Coordinates of C-alpha atoms in Angstrom, one line a residue:
M5 CA 100.1 34.6 -130.4
P6 CA 99.5 37.4 -127.7
S7 CA 102.3 38.8 -125.4
A8 CA 102.8 37.0 -121.6
L9 CA 101.4 39.4 -118.9
P10 CA 104.5 40.6 -116.4
L11 CA 105.3 38.8 -113.6
G12 CA 104.3 40.9 -110.7
D13 CA 102.5 39.8 -106.9
P14 CA 99.1 38.1 -106.2
A15 CA 96.0 40.2 -106.5
P16 CA 92.9 40.1 -104.2
S17 CA 89.8 38.9 -104.6
D18 CA 88.2 41.2 -104.2
G19 CA 90.1 44.0 -105.7
L20 CA 90.7 46.1 -102.8
L21 CA 93.5 48.8 -103.5
P22 CA 96.1 50.0 -101.1
A23 CA 96.1 52.7 -99.1
Q24 CA 99.0 54.2 -101.2
V25 CA 96.6 54.9 -104.5
L26 CA 95.0 58.2 -101.9
D27 CA 97.8 60.0 -101.6
G28 CA 97.3 62.7 -104.2
A29 CA 94.5 60.9 -106.1
A30 CA 91.9 64.1 -105.6
G31 CA 94.3 65.9 -108.7
R32 CA 94.8 63.3 -110.8
A33 CA 92.4 62.3 -113.6
L34 CA 90.3 59.5 -113.8
G35 CA 90.1 57.8 -117.4
L36 CA 89.2 54.6 -118.3
Y37 CA 89.8 52.5 -120.7
V38 CA 88.1 49.1 -122.5
H39 CA 89.0 46.5 -123.5
I40 CA 87.7 44.9 -127.1
P41 CA 89.7 41.4 -127.5
F42 CA 87.8 40.7 -131.4
C43 CA 89.1 40.9 -134.1
A44 CA 87.8 39.6 -138.0
V45 CA 91.5 38.5 -138.5
R46 CA 94.8 38.9 -137.0
C47 CA 97.2 41.0 -138.6
G48 CA 100.8 39.5 -139.1
Y49 CA 102.5 41.8 -136.6
C50 CA 100.4 42.2 -133.9
D51 CA 100.6 40.7 -130.5
F52 CA 98.2 42.5 -128.8
N53 CA 95.8 40.2 -126.4
T54 CA 92.7 39.6 -129.1
Y55 CA 91.7 36.9 -130.2
T56 CA 89.8 35.5 -133.9
A57 CA 86.4 33.5 -134.1
K58 CA 89.0 30.3 -134.2
E59 CA 91.1 31.2 -131.3
L60 CA 88.5 32.5 -129.5
G61 CA 87.6 28.8 -128.3
G62 CA 84.6 27.6 -126.3
G63 CA 83.8 29.2 -123.1
A64 CA 83.8 32.8 -124.3
S65 CA 81.0 35.0 -126.5
Q66 CA 81.9 37.5 -128.3
D67 CA 77.3 38.0 -128.1
A68 CA 77.8 38.8 -124.1
Y69 CA 81.1 40.4 -124.3
A70 CA 79.0 43.5 -123.3
G71 CA 77.0 42.3 -120.2
T72 CA 80.9 41.6 -118.9
A73 CA 82.3 44.5 -119.2
V74 CA 79.5 46.4 -117.5
A75 CA 80.3 43.6 -114.5
E76 CA 83.4 44.7 -114.6
V77 CA 82.7 48.8 -115.0
E78 CA 80.1 47.9 -111.4
L79 CA 82.9 45.8 -109.9
A80 CA 85.2 48.7 -110.4
A81 CA 83.0 51.6 -109.2
R82 CA 82.4 49.5 -105.9
V83 CA 85.9 49.0 -105.4
L84 CA 87.2 52.2 -106.0
E85 CA 84.5 53.9 -103.5
A86 CA 85.5 50.4 -100.2
S87 CA 89.2 51.5 -101.6
G88 CA 88.8 55.3 -99.7
L89 CA 89.0 57.1 -103.1
P90 CA 87.3 60.6 -103.8
A91 CA 84.1 60.9 -106.6
R92 CA 85.7 61.3 -110.1
R93 CA 84.1 61.9 -113.2
L94 CA 85.7 60.1 -115.8
S95 CA 88.1 62.3 -118.1
T96 CA 88.9 60.5 -121.1
V97 CA 86.8 56.9 -122.3
F98 CA 88.6 55.1 -124.4
F99 CA 87.5 51.9 -126.4
G100 CA 91.0 49.8 -127.7
G101 CA 91.2 46.3 -129.4
G102 CA 91.5 44.4 -130.7
T103 CA 88.2 46.3 -133.5
P104 CA 85.6 47.6 -130.7
T105 CA 83.5 48.3 -133.6
L106 CA 83.3 44.3 -134.0
L107 CA 80.5 44.5 -131.4
P108 CA 77.8 45.3 -132.5
A109 CA 77.3 50.0 -132.1
E110 CA 74.1 49.6 -128.8
D111 CA 76.7 47.2 -127.5
L112 CA 79.6 49.9 -126.6
A113 CA 76.5 52.3 -126.3
S114 CA 76.3 50.2 -123.3
I115 CA 79.5 49.8 -122.0
L116 CA 79.4 53.7 -121.8
T117 CA 76.3 54.2 -120.5
A118 CA 77.1 52.0 -118.1
A119 CA 80.7 53.8 -117.2
I120 CA 78.8 56.8 -117.2
A121 CA 76.2 56.2 -115.0
A122 CA 78.9 54.7 -112.4
W123 CA 80.9 57.9 -112.3
G124 CA 79.7 60.5 -114.1
I125 CA 81.5 62.0 -117.3
E126 CA 83.1 65.6 -117.8
E127 CA 81.5 67.7 -119.9
G128 CA 83.9 68.0 -123.2
A129 CA 85.6 64.1 -121.7
E130 CA 86.8 63.0 -124.7
V131 CA 85.0 60.1 -125.7
T132 CA 87.5 58.1 -128.9
T133 CA 86.9 54.2 -130.2
E134 CA 89.1 52.4 -132.4
A135 CA 87.7 50.6 -135.9
N136 CA 88.6 49.3 -139.4
P137 CA 87.6 51.4 -141.9
D138 CA 85.3 47.7 -143.2
S139 CA 83.9 47.8 -139.7
V140 CA 81.5 50.8 -139.8
T141 CA 78.5 52.3 -141.5
P142 CA 77.0 55.7 -140.9
E143 CA 74.9 54.4 -138.9
S144 CA 77.2 52.8 -136.0
L145 CA 79.3 56.2 -136.3
A146 CA 75.6 57.8 -135.9
I147 CA 74.6 55.0 -132.9
L148 CA 78.2 55.7 -131.2
R149 CA 77.7 60.0 -131.5
E150 CA 74.2 59.8 -130.7
A151 CA 75.4 57.5 -126.7
G152 CA 78.5 59.8 -126.4
F153 CA 81.3 58.8 -128.2
T154 CA 83.2 61.7 -129.5
R155 CA 86.0 60.7 -131.7
V156 CA 86.9 57.5 -133.7
S157 CA 90.6 56.9 -134.4
F158 CA 90.4 54.5 -137.9
G159 CA 93.6 52.5 -138.9
M160 CA 94.5 52.9 -142.1
Q161 CA 97.9 52.0 -141.8
S162 CA 98.3 52.3 -145.8
A163 CA 97.4 53.0 -148.9
V164 CA 99.2 51.2 -150.7
P165 CA 97.9 47.5 -151.7
H166 CA 101.2 45.2 -151.6
V167 CA 101.3 47.0 -147.8
L168 CA 98.3 46.2 -145.9
K169 CA 98.7 43.0 -147.4
V170 CA 101.5 42.5 -146.0
L171 CA 100.5 43.6 -142.9
D172 CA 97.2 41.0 -142.9
R173 CA 95.0 44.6 -143.4
T174 CA 91.2 42.9 -144.2
H175 CA 90.0 47.2 -145.9
E176 CA 89.9 48.6 -149.6
P177 CA 92.3 51.7 -149.5
A178 CA 89.4 53.5 -150.6
R179 CA 87.6 52.9 -148.1
V180 CA 88.8 55.1 -145.6
P181 CA 87.9 58.6 -147.3
Q182 CA 84.0 57.2 -147.8
V183 CA 83.9 55.9 -143.6
V184 CA 85.9 59.3 -142.5
Q185 CA 83.0 61.5 -144.7
W186 CA 80.8 58.8 -142.2
A187 CA 82.1 59.7 -139.6
R188 CA 82.5 64.2 -139.8
D189 CA 78.7 63.6 -140.8
A190 CA 77.4 62.2 -136.9
G191 CA 80.3 64.3 -135.6
L192 CA 82.8 62.6 -135.0
A193 CA 86.4 64.1 -134.7
V194 CA 89.0 61.6 -136.4
S195 CA 92.3 59.9 -136.5
L196 CA 94.1 58.2 -138.5
D197 CA 96.6 55.6 -137.8
L198 CA 99.7 54.6 -140.0
I199 CA 102.1 51.6 -140.2
Y200 CA 106.1 52.9 -141.6
G201 CA 108.9 50.7 -141.9
T202 CA 106.4 48.0 -143.0
P203 CA 109.4 45.3 -145.4
G204 CA 109.1 46.0 -148.9
E205 CA 107.5 49.3 -148.4
S206 CA 109.0 52.4 -151.1
L207 CA 110.7 55.5 -149.5
A208 CA 107.6 56.4 -152.1
D209 CA 104.8 53.5 -151.8
W210 CA 105.0 55.8 -147.6
Q211 CA 105.3 59.6 -148.7
H212 CA 101.8 58.3 -151.1
S213 CA 100.7 57.1 -148.1
L214 CA 101.1 60.2 -146.2
E215 CA 99.7 62.2 -148.3
T216 CA 95.8 60.0 -148.9
A217 CA 95.9 60.3 -145.1
L218 CA 96.5 63.7 -144.9
S219 CA 94.6 65.1 -148.2
Y220 CA 90.8 63.8 -146.2
G221 CA 91.8 66.7 -143.7
P222 CA 92.2 64.7 -140.2
D223 CA 92.3 66.6 -136.6
H224 CA 95.0 63.9 -135.3
I225 CA 98.0 61.2 -137.0
S226 CA 100.1 58.9 -135.7
A227 CA 102.3 57.6 -137.2
Y228 CA 103.8 54.1 -136.2
A229 CA 107.1 52.5 -137.0
L230 CA 106.3 48.9 -137.5
I231 CA 107.9 46.6 -134.6
V232 CA 108.4 42.8 -135.0
E233 CA 107.6 41.1 -132.4
E234 CA 109.1 37.3 -131.8
G235 CA 106.6 34.8 -131.5
T236 CA 104.2 37.3 -134.8
K237 CA 104.0 35.9 -137.7
L238 CA 105.7 38.7 -139.7
A239 CA 108.4 37.2 -137.2
A240 CA 107.7 33.8 -138.7
Q241 CA 107.8 35.3 -142.8
I242 CA 111.4 37.5 -141.6
R243 CA 112.6 34.5 -140.2
R244 CA 112.3 32.1 -142.7
G245 CA 114.0 34.9 -146.2
E246 CA 110.3 35.6 -147.6
V247 CA 110.2 39.0 -146.2
P248 CA 112.8 41.4 -145.8
E249 CA 114.7 42.4 -142.4
I250 CA 112.6 45.6 -140.9
D251 CA 115.5 48.8 -141.5
D252 CA 116.6 51.3 -138.9
D253 CA 117.6 53.8 -141.6
D254 CA 114.5 52.8 -143.8
H255 CA 112.5 53.7 -140.7
A256 CA 114.7 57.2 -140.2
D257 CA 114.4 58.7 -143.5
K258 CA 110.1 57.5 -143.3
Y259 CA 110.3 59.5 -139.5
E260 CA 111.5 61.9 -141.4
L261 CA 109.5 62.8 -143.9
A262 CA 106.1 61.6 -142.4
D263 CA 107.0 64.9 -139.9
R264 CA 107.8 67.5 -142.7
L265 CA 104.2 65.9 -144.6
I266 CA 102.5 66.5 -141.1
T267 CA 103.7 69.5 -140.4
D268 CA 103.2 71.5 -143.8
A269 CA 100.3 69.9 -143.5
G270 CA 99.1 72.2 -139.9
L271 CA 99.7 69.3 -137.8
G272 CA 102.4 70.1 -134.7
W273 CA 103.9 67.1 -132.9
Y274 CA 102.9 67.0 -129.2
E275 CA 104.5 63.0 -128.6
V276 CA 106.6 61.4 -130.3
S277 CA 105.0 59.4 -133.2
N278 CA 101.4 61.8 -132.3
W279 CA 100.4 65.1 -134.5
A280 CA 97.0 67.5 -133.8
R281 CA 95.3 69.6 -136.3
T282 CA 95.4 72.0 -132.9
P283 CA 96.1 71.4 -130.0
E284 CA 92.5 70.9 -127.8
Q285 CA 92.3 68.1 -130.4
A286 CA 95.7 65.9 -128.9
C287 CA 95.2 62.1 -127.7
R288 CA 93.8 63.5 -124.4
H289 CA 94.0 59.9 -122.9
N290 CA 97.0 59.2 -124.3
L291 CA 98.5 62.4 -122.5
A292 CA 96.6 60.8 -119.4
Y293 CA 99.2 57.8 -119.9
W294 CA 101.9 59.1 -120.1
R295 CA 102.0 62.0 -117.4
G296 CA 100.7 59.5 -114.8
D297 CA 97.5 59.9 -114.3
D298 CA 95.1 57.7 -113.0
W299 CA 93.1 54.6 -114.7
W300 CA 91.1 52.2 -115.0
G301 CA 91.5 48.8 -117.8
I302 CA 88.4 47.1 -118.7
G303 CA 88.6 44.2 -120.1
P304 CA 90.1 40.3 -121.0
G305 CA 94.4 41.7 -120.1
A306 CA 93.6 45.3 -119.4
H307 CA 96.2 46.9 -117.4
S308 CA 95.4 49.6 -114.7
H309 CA 97.2 52.7 -113.0
M310 CA 96.0 54.4 -109.7
G311 CA 98.6 56.3 -108.0
G312 CA 101.4 53.9 -108.4
V313 CA 100.0 50.8 -107.7
R314 CA 99.0 48.6 -111.1
W315 CA 97.3 45.7 -112.5
W316 CA 96.4 44.4 -115.0
N317 CA 93.4 41.4 -115.7
V318 CA 93.9 37.5 -116.7
K319 CA 94.0 37.5 -120.5
H320 CA 92.1 35.0 -122.2
P321 CA 88.6 36.2 -122.4
A322 CA 86.1 33.4 -119.9
A323 CA 89.4 32.9 -117.5
Y324 CA 87.4 37.0 -118.1
A325 CA 84.3 36.2 -117.8
G326 CA 84.3 33.7 -115.4
R327 CA 86.6 35.5 -112.6
L328 CA 83.7 37.7 -113.0
A329 CA 80.5 36.1 -113.0
Q330 CA 81.8 34.5 -109.2
G331 CA 81.8 38.1 -108.2
A332 CA 85.8 38.4 -108.0
S333 CA 88.2 40.4 -110.0
P334 CA 89.6 39.3 -112.8
A335 CA 93.1 40.8 -111.5
A336 CA 96.2 38.7 -112.6
G337 CA 98.5 40.5 -110.6
R338 CA 99.8 44.2 -109.9
E339 CA 102.7 45.6 -108.9
T340 CA 103.1 48.7 -106.2
L341 CA 106.1 50.6 -108.1
D342 CA 108.2 52.9 -105.7
R343 CA 109.8 55.5 -106.0
D344 CA 112.8 55.0 -108.2
T345 CA 110.5 54.1 -110.2
R346 CA 108.0 55.9 -110.9
A347 CA 110.7 58.7 -110.9
M348 CA 112.4 56.2 -113.3
E349 CA 109.2 55.9 -116.5
R350 CA 108.3 60.0 -115.2
V351 CA 111.8 61.0 -116.9
M352 CA 111.2 57.8 -119.9
L353 CA 107.3 59.7 -120.3
E354 CA 107.6 62.8 -120.5
A355 CA 110.5 63.2 -122.1
R356 CA 108.7 61.9 -125.2
L357 CA 106.5 64.6 -124.9
Q358 CA 106.7 68.0 -127.8
S359 CA 105.9 70.2 -124.2
G360 CA 108.7 68.3 -123.4
L361 CA 110.8 67.1 -119.2
E362 CA 111.2 69.7 -116.0
L363 CA 115.5 69.3 -115.7
A364 CA 114.7 69.5 -112.3
A365 CA 113.3 66.1 -112.3
L366 CA 116.4 65.1 -113.9
E367 CA 118.8 63.2 -110.4
T368 CA 122.0 65.2 -111.0
V369 CA 124.1 62.9 -113.1
G370 CA 121.0 63.2 -116.0
R371 CA 121.6 67.0 -115.8
H372 CA 125.0 67.5 -116.4
E373 CA 124.1 65.1 -119.3
V374 CA 121.8 68.2 -121.2
A375 CA 124.6 70.1 -122.5
G376 CA 125.6 67.3 -124.4
L377 CA 122.7 66.5 -125.4
I378 CA 122.5 70.0 -126.8
A379 CA 126.2 70.0 -128.6
D380 CA 124.3 67.2 -130.0
G381 CA 121.8 68.4 -131.0
L382 CA 118.9 65.7 -129.6
V383 CA 117.7 69.1 -126.7
D384 CA 116.7 72.6 -127.7
P385 CA 118.7 74.5 -126.2
A386 CA 116.0 77.6 -125.5
A387 CA 114.0 74.5 -124.1
A388 CA 116.0 73.5 -122.0
F389 CA 117.9 76.8 -120.7
K390 CA 113.7 78.0 -119.7
G391 CA 114.6 74.6 -117.4
R392 CA 113.2 71.7 -120.0
L393 CA 114.0 69.2 -122.1
V394 CA 112.4 69.1 -124.9
L395 CA 113.9 67.4 -128.7
T396 CA 114.4 67.9 -131.4
L397 CA 114.1 66.6 -134.6
K398 CA 117.3 64.3 -134.4
G399 CA 116.4 63.9 -130.4
R400 CA 113.3 62.3 -131.6
L401 CA 114.7 59.7 -134.2
L402 CA 116.9 59.1 -131.3
A403 CA 114.6 58.9 -128.1
D404 CA 115.8 56.3 -126.7
A405 CA 118.8 57.0 -127.1
V406 CA 118.0 60.7 -125.6
V407 CA 116.5 58.9 -122.4
R408 CA 119.5 56.2 -121.5
R409 CA 121.0 59.3 -121.3
I410 CA 119.9 61.2 -118.8
L411 CA 118.5 58.1 -115.9
P412 CA 120.6 56.8 -113.7
D413 CA 122.7 53.8 -114.1

């Protein structure tokens, strides 16, 4: 089942934001995240806030969801204006899930149209939707492109049938090149998401998936290590001994193989788990998260962030729809990040980027660790000499350990 929401302070029913969010707002980009909380099948490894028809229960409807999301778009526009924030056009929009393309393309288009009407959109803005390979058609992709979408991220995950089966993915591998071509024909940029470390996946299986994905010529690839979340079907299968445990050494071998093959194919890493064919094809929406920009999250369980204030919506689609039907904010709670927390999160996130982290952002104890990190082969010495902490390949494999060393106790 979906993971629990974080603890926090009560959020006001009118959604108004504290004055803190005004500080420097004009200089921060504004993004929009739209959560589509529906899936045809719940994958065994997934703990996202998504629901199948069986799990959804009464009081919520996929058919009515677009109208409910538009209601939050309109509420968000009123809240930002009433809170005194300067008018800003959207720089990025990202539809995630769940499976956004489980909704009709016309519904996704209507949500985007409402968002553009509310805020406007920057010229050349990035507008992405996630999609399963078996949830799109040439016609639906053409509708999305006409509405203003610029990019589609397909959940390929693997090219190996037995790996897809363990992951409970529903598409056939042969479907992926077909949908990539349909997206290209529609004028959309293409990203492919892959997962490595699935129980039973050999190194040869992973190499086959990488080589297959690269043969489709994507603009962008994300490759994530499988994480077993408590409460998921996969966690229960591992606990019962039905599938093998996750192996950290196996993850490391597969990451190194991914970096070598993806780099050889002409894509460059820009974040530990992400590679793009050109810097312009890096996912700008995710970069906005990692750099601490502002974004509003639409949908049940969606998180938002403005100037160090973070909040999250109620989880269930029925509760979410009910709040908005009453004209109230769907926010369940929020937190105001203090200076130390914001500084810590900056280190945790920017250290993962190829552009690196300014050494000046570190406290004295962290700066003193850099020489040791260079000696251990975890940090690029040339970049450090220029005042930035940039991870080596070995450092990317141990990114969490690097961050622990440079943060104060």
